[in-house]
Amino acid sequence: MVIRVGIVGVTGYTGEALIDILLRHPNAVIMNLFSRVEKPCAVSDIWPKFKNRTRLMCEKIDIKKMSQDCDVVFLSLPHTVSMDIVPFLLKNGKTVIDLSADYRLKNVKTYESFYKVKHKDAGNVGKAVYGLSELYRNKIKDAKLVANPGCYPTAAILGISPLVALNLIDPEHVIIDAKSGTTGAGKKASEDFLASEVNEDFRAYKVNVHQHIPEINQELSRLGGEKINVTFVPHVLPVNRGILETVYLKKLKGSVKDTAAVIKLYKKFYKNEPFIRIREEGVFPRLKDVVGTNFCDIGLRVSGDTVIAVAVIDNLLKGAAGQAVQNMNIIFRLPEYTALL
């Protein structure tokens, strides 16, 4: 099987990661690379790491061309931009994997509240499948539009899901302490993310008002069958990439007895998942364990009536490009780990 691929938005970190993975994918051929460039240029001029690996050119965004040349199109664009392109690609029968937030939130008013724009393609929001492979694999298989999850939500949801799915925790006590490397903010210039501002520092930002909160609430509420509103505090780490989230959950009386029991539960829940690794008792993951991989590593501890889960991912891979390719593999009936191990 040969899958003809297009990538829109290749000048950002996620676009770079997509190219890197897909160049080594045995079933994928990159047909087109697009971005907001003034004139066509070699992608190796944008990312010198691709010199002698590909002669592909980066061109101005051309929906007609990608519709003609590609089976699947990855949209690695800023939030609020994908909805200008998706309707045309779907109309032309293309499979779309969107890495922005434009199709993640089922409540359009919530999207408009957090992203401060009117949604231009509300009709397709209901058709989008949330692309968290571990939870929605059966729906992803037949999807024409996949809303790839955000990086923070990926780690949070995977770290919490087993307990929520089995209704073993208090839905009113979910606290997420999240920390991300600077690439999570994208490549756009910002004073807050200058090296001199980030180095030798550590800070919280968007405290409990971050745009990923409704995404986490939506998916946990759907999974648990009851309304869940998390407390979410993100922080900027003085590193390039990686996310570590420590989640504090209040267990219900008579649920999981101790750490050994909760580890056993998680291992059973994720037993067939190629990219989930559950640590043994007393062992917790760190960024170095997952950066450069598509794995989500989870460490667990029960302390009194509190369950503590530590989930770690690479924000550019399992939190973005790697998960997007994982979803492509599912759609085209390929082994899920193809090009990701």
Coordinates of C-alpha atoms in Angstrom, one line a residue:
M1 CA 0.0 0.0 0.0
V2 CA 1.2 3.5 -0.9
I3 CA -0.3 6.4 0.9
R4 CA 0.0 9.8 -0.8
V5 CA 0.6 12.4 1.8
G6 CA 0.4 16.2 2.0
I7 CA 1.5 18.4 4.9
V8 CA 0.2 21.9 5.3
G9 CA 2.3 24.1 7.7
V10 CA 5.8 22.7 7.5
T11 CA 7.7 25.7 9.0
G12 CA 6.7 24.9 12.5
Y13 CA 8.1 22.3 14.9
T14 CA 5.2 19.9 14.4
G15 CA 5.5 20.2 10.7
E16 CA 9.2 19.4 10.9
A17 CA 8.4 16.3 13.1
L18 CA 5.8 15.1 10.6
I19 CA 8.2 15.3 7.7
D20 CA 10.9 13.4 9.8
I21 CA 8.5 10.5 10.6
L22 CA 6.9 10.3 7.1
L23 CA 10.2 10.2 5.2
R24 CA 11.0 6.9 7.0
H25 CA 7.4 5.5 6.7
P26 CA 7.5 2.5 4.4
N27 CA 4.0 3.0 3.1
A28 CA 3.9 6.8 2.8
V29 CA 5.1 9.1 0.0
I30 CA 5.1 12.8 0.7
M31 CA 3.6 14.4 -2.4
N32 CA 3.3 18.0 -1.3
L33 CA 4.6 20.4 1.4
F34 CA 2.8 23.7 1.9
S35 CA 3.2 26.7 4.1
R36 CA 2.8 30.5 4.1
V37 CA 5.9 31.1 2.1
E38 CA 6.3 34.0 -0.3
K39 CA 7.8 31.8 -3.0
P40 CA 8.6 28.0 -3.4
C41 CA 11.7 26.9 -1.6
A42 CA 13.5 23.7 -0.8
V43 CA 12.3 22.3 2.5
S44 CA 16.0 21.7 3.3
D45 CA 16.4 25.5 3.3
I46 CA 13.8 25.7 6.0
W47 CA 15.1 22.6 7.9
P48 CA 18.7 21.9 7.0
K49 CA 18.4 18.4 8.6
F50 CA 16.5 17.3 5.5
K51 CA 19.4 18.1 3.1
N52 CA 20.2 14.9 1.0
R53 CA 17.2 13.2 2.5
T54 CA 14.6 14.8 0.3
R55 CA 14.3 17.3 -2.6
L56 CA 10.8 18.2 -1.8
M57 CA 9.8 21.9 -2.2
C58 CA 7.7 23.9 0.2
E59 CA 5.0 25.7 -1.8
K60 CA 2.3 28.2 -1.1
I61 CA -0.9 26.6 0.1
D62 CA -2.8 25.2 -2.8
I63 CA -6.0 23.3 -1.9
K64 CA -6.6 22.2 -5.5
K65 CA -3.2 20.7 -5.8
M66 CA -3.3 18.8 -2.5
S67 CA -6.8 17.5 -3.4
Q68 CA -5.4 16.1 -6.7
D69 CA -2.2 14.6 -5.4
C70 CA -3.0 13.3 -1.9
D71 CA -4.9 10.6 -0.1
V72 CA -4.4 12.1 3.3
V73 CA -3.6 15.7 4.4
F74 CA -2.0 16.7 7.7
L75 CA -2.9 20.2 8.8
S76 CA -0.2 21.5 11.1
L77 CA -1.6 25.0 11.2
P78 CA -2.3 27.6 14.0
H79 CA -5.6 27.4 15.7
T80 CA -8.5 29.1 13.8
V81 CA -6.8 28.5 10.4
S82 CA -7.7 24.9 9.6
M83 CA -11.4 25.6 9.3
D84 CA -10.7 27.6 6.2
I85 CA -9.3 24.5 4.4
V86 CA -11.0 21.5 5.9
P87 CA -14.4 21.9 4.1
F88 CA -12.8 21.9 0.6
L89 CA -10.6 18.8 1.4
L90 CA -13.6 16.9 2.7
K91 CA -15.7 17.9 -0.3
N92 CA -13.0 16.4 -2.5
G93 CA -13.0 13.1 -0.6
K94 CA -9.7 13.6 1.2
T95 CA -8.9 12.2 4.6
V96 CA -7.8 15.0 6.9
I97 CA -5.9 14.9 10.2
D98 CA -6.0 18.3 11.8
L99 CA -3.5 19.1 14.5
S100 CA -5.2 22.4 15.5
A101 CA -8.0 22.8 18.0
D102 CA -10.6 23.7 15.3
Y103 CA -12.5 20.4 15.4
R104 CA -11.7 19.1 18.9
L105 CA -14.5 20.8 20.9
K106 CA -18.0 19.5 20.2
N107 CA -19.6 22.6 21.7
V108 CA -18.9 25.4 19.1
K109 CA -19.8 28.1 21.6
T110 CA -17.1 26.8 24.0
Y111 CA -14.6 26.9 21.1
E112 CA -15.5 30.4 20.2
S113 CA -15.2 31.5 23.9
F114 CA -11.7 30.1 24.3
Y115 CA -10.3 30.9 20.9
K116 CA -12.0 34.3 20.4
V117 CA -13.2 33.7 16.9
K118 CA -16.5 32.6 15.2
H119 CA -16.3 29.0 13.9
K120 CA -16.6 29.0 10.1
D121 CA -17.2 25.3 9.7
A122 CA -19.5 24.2 12.6
G123 CA -21.2 21.7 10.3
N124 CA -18.2 19.5 10.2
V125 CA -17.4 19.6 14.0
G126 CA -19.8 16.8 14.7
K127 CA -18.2 14.6 12.0
A128 CA -14.8 14.9 13.4
V129 CA -13.4 12.0 15.5
Y130 CA -11.3 12.9 18.5
G131 CA -7.9 11.3 17.6
L132 CA -6.8 9.8 20.9
S133 CA -5.9 6.4 19.5
E134 CA -6.1 4.5 22.8
L135 CA -9.7 5.5 23.4
Y136 CA -11.2 6.0 19.9
R137 CA -9.5 3.5 17.7
N138 CA -12.7 1.9 16.3
K139 CA -14.1 5.3 15.3
I140 CA -10.7 6.6 13.9
K141 CA -10.6 3.6 11.5
D142 CA -13.5 5.0 9.4
A143 CA -12.9 8.7 10.0
K144 CA -12.5 11.2 7.2
L145 CA -11.7 14.0 9.7
V146 CA -9.6 13.4 12.7
A147 CA -9.2 16.1 15.4
N148 CA -5.7 15.3 16.7
P149 CA -5.6 16.0 20.5
G150 CA -3.7 18.7 22.1
C151 CA -0.4 17.9 23.9
Y152 CA -1.5 18.7 27.4
P153 CA -4.8 16.8 27.0
T154 CA -3.1 13.7 25.6
A155 CA -1.0 13.3 28.8
A156 CA -3.8 14.3 31.1
I157 CA -6.4 12.0 29.6
L158 CA -4.2 9.0 29.3
G159 CA -3.0 9.5 32.9
I160 CA -6.6 9.6 34.3
S161 CA -8.7 7.5 31.9
P162 CA -8.6 4.1 33.6
L163 CA -10.0 5.5 36.9
V164 CA -12.6 7.7 35.2
A165 CA -13.8 4.9 32.9
L166 CA -14.5 2.7 35.9
N167 CA -15.9 5.5 38.0
L168 CA -13.4 5.0 40.8
I169 CA -12.7 8.7 41.6
D170 CA -14.5 11.8 42.8
P171 CA -15.3 13.8 39.6
E172 CA -15.1 17.1 41.6
H173 CA -11.5 16.5 42.7
V174 CA -9.2 16.3 39.7
I175 CA -6.1 18.5 39.9
I176 CA -3.6 18.5 37.1
D177 CA -0.2 20.1 37.6
A178 CA 1.3 20.3 34.1
K179 CA 4.8 21.2 32.8
S180 CA 5.9 21.7 29.2
G181 CA 9.0 22.5 27.3
T182 CA 9.1 25.7 25.2
T183 CA 8.3 24.0 21.8
G184 CA 4.8 23.6 23.1
A185 CA 4.2 27.3 22.5
G186 CA 5.1 26.9 18.8
K187 CA 7.7 28.7 16.7
K188 CA 6.1 32.1 16.6
A189 CA 8.4 34.8 18.2
S190 CA 7.3 35.7 21.7
E191 CA 9.2 37.7 24.4
D192 CA 8.0 35.2 27.1
F193 CA 9.8 32.4 25.3
L194 CA 13.1 34.1 24.5
A195 CA 16.0 31.9 25.8
S196 CA 17.1 34.6 28.3
E197 CA 13.5 34.7 29.7
V198 CA 13.1 30.9 30.0
N199 CA 16.6 29.9 31.1
E200 CA 17.1 29.6 34.8
D201 CA 13.4 30.2 35.4
F202 CA 10.2 28.3 36.0
R203 CA 6.7 29.8 36.0
A204 CA 3.0 29.0 35.8
Y205 CA 0.8 30.6 33.2
K206 CA -2.9 30.7 32.2
V207 CA -3.7 29.3 35.6
N208 CA -6.9 27.4 35.3
V209 CA -7.9 29.3 32.2
H210 CA -5.9 27.5 29.6
Q211 CA -7.6 26.7 26.3
H212 CA -7.0 23.0 26.8
I213 CA -9.2 22.8 29.8
P214 CA -12.5 22.3 27.9
E215 CA -10.9 19.6 25.8
I216 CA -9.8 17.7 28.9
N217 CA -13.2 18.2 30.6
Q218 CA -15.1 17.1 27.4
E219 CA -13.2 13.8 27.0
L220 CA -13.1 12.9 30.7
S221 CA -16.9 13.7 31.1
R222 CA -17.7 11.6 28.0
L223 CA -15.6 8.7 29.3
G224 CA -17.0 8.8 32.8
G225 CA -20.6 9.5 31.9
E226 CA -20.8 12.4 34.3
K227 CA -19.6 16.1 34.3
I228 CA -16.0 16.5 35.2
N229 CA -14.3 19.9 35.6
V230 CA -10.6 19.7 36.2
T231 CA -8.3 22.2 37.9
F232 CA -5.5 22.7 35.5
V233 CA -2.3 24.6 36.1
P234 CA 0.3 24.6 33.3
H235 CA 4.0 25.7 33.7
V236 CA 6.9 26.5 31.3
L237 CA 10.0 24.3 31.8
P238 CA 13.4 25.7 30.7
V239 CA 13.8 22.8 28.2
N240 CA 13.0 22.4 24.5
R241 CA 10.5 19.6 24.6
G242 CA 8.6 17.1 26.7
I243 CA 5.5 17.3 29.0
L244 CA 5.3 16.0 32.6
E245 CA 1.9 16.1 34.3
T246 CA 1.3 15.1 37.9
V247 CA -2.4 14.4 38.5
Y248 CA -4.1 14.3 41.9
L249 CA -7.3 12.3 42.2
K250 CA -9.5 11.6 45.1
K251 CA -10.5 7.9 45.1
L252 CA -13.9 6.8 46.1
K253 CA -14.4 4.7 49.1
G254 CA -13.9 1.0 48.3
S255 CA -12.3 1.6 44.9
V256 CA -8.5 0.9 44.5
K257 CA -7.0 -0.3 47.8
D258 CA -3.3 0.5 47.3
T259 CA -0.6 1.3 44.8
A260 CA -0.2 -2.3 43.6
A261 CA -3.9 -2.5 42.9
V262 CA -4.0 0.7 40.8
I263 CA -0.9 -0.4 38.8
K264 CA -2.6 -3.7 38.1
L265 CA -5.8 -1.8 37.0
Y266 CA -3.8 0.5 34.6
K267 CA -1.9 -2.4 33.1
K268 CA -5.1 -4.3 32.4
F269 CA -6.8 -1.2 30.9
Y270 CA -3.8 -0.5 28.6
K271 CA -2.7 -4.1 28.0
N272 CA -3.0 -3.9 24.2
E273 CA -1.7 -0.4 23.8
P274 CA 1.7 -0.3 22.0
F275 CA 2.6 3.2 23.2
I276 CA 1.6 3.1 26.9
R277 CA 4.1 2.0 29.4
I278 CA 3.1 1.6 33.1
R279 CA 5.9 1.8 35.6
E280 CA 6.4 -0.6 38.5
E281 CA 5.7 0.5 42.1
G282 CA 8.0 3.2 43.3
V283 CA 9.3 4.1 39.8
F284 CA 8.2 7.3 38.1
P285 CA 8.9 8.5 34.6
R286 CA 10.9 11.5 33.6
L287 CA 11.2 13.6 30.4
K288 CA 14.4 11.8 29.2
D289 CA 12.4 8.5 29.1
V290 CA 10.1 9.7 26.4
V291 CA 11.6 12.6 24.5
G292 CA 12.2 11.5 20.9
T293 CA 9.5 8.7 21.2
N294 CA 5.8 8.2 20.8
F295 CA 5.4 6.7 24.2
C296 CA 3.3 7.8 27.2
D297 CA 4.9 6.6 30.4
I298 CA 2.8 6.6 33.6
G299 CA 3.8 6.1 37.2
L300 CA 1.3 5.7 40.0
R301 CA 1.0 5.9 43.8
V302 CA -1.9 5.7 46.2
S303 CA -1.5 7.8 49.3
G304 CA -4.4 7.7 51.7
D305 CA -7.5 8.6 49.7
T306 CA -5.4 10.2 46.9
V307 CA -4.2 8.6 43.7
I308 CA -1.2 10.3 42.2
A309 CA -0.5 9.7 38.5
V310 CA 2.6 11.0 36.7
A311 CA 2.2 11.0 32.9
V312 CA 5.1 11.9 30.6
I313 CA 5.1 12.4 26.8
D314 CA 7.1 14.2 24.1
N315 CA 4.8 17.1 23.2
L316 CA 5.9 17.1 19.5
L317 CA 5.4 13.3 19.0
K318 CA 2.8 11.6 21.2
G319 CA 1.4 15.1 21.8
A320 CA 1.3 16.0 18.1
A321 CA 3.0 14.5 15.0
G322 CA 3.6 11.0 16.3
Q323 CA 0.0 10.6 17.4
A324 CA -1.2 12.0 14.0
V325 CA 0.8 9.4 12.2
Q326 CA -0.5 6.7 14.6
N327 CA -4.0 7.8 13.5
M328 CA -3.1 7.6 9.9
N329 CA -1.8 4.1 10.4
I330 CA -5.1 3.1 12.0
I331 CA -7.2 4.6 9.2
F332 CA -5.1 2.8 6.5
R333 CA -5.1 -0.5 8.4
L334 CA -1.4 -0.5 9.0
P335 CA 0.3 -1.7 12.2
E336 CA -0.1 1.2 14.6
Y337 CA 3.6 1.4 15.3
T338 CA 4.7 1.8 11.7
A339 CA 7.5 4.4 11.5
L340 CA 7.0 5.2 15.2
L341 CA 9.3 2.7 16.9

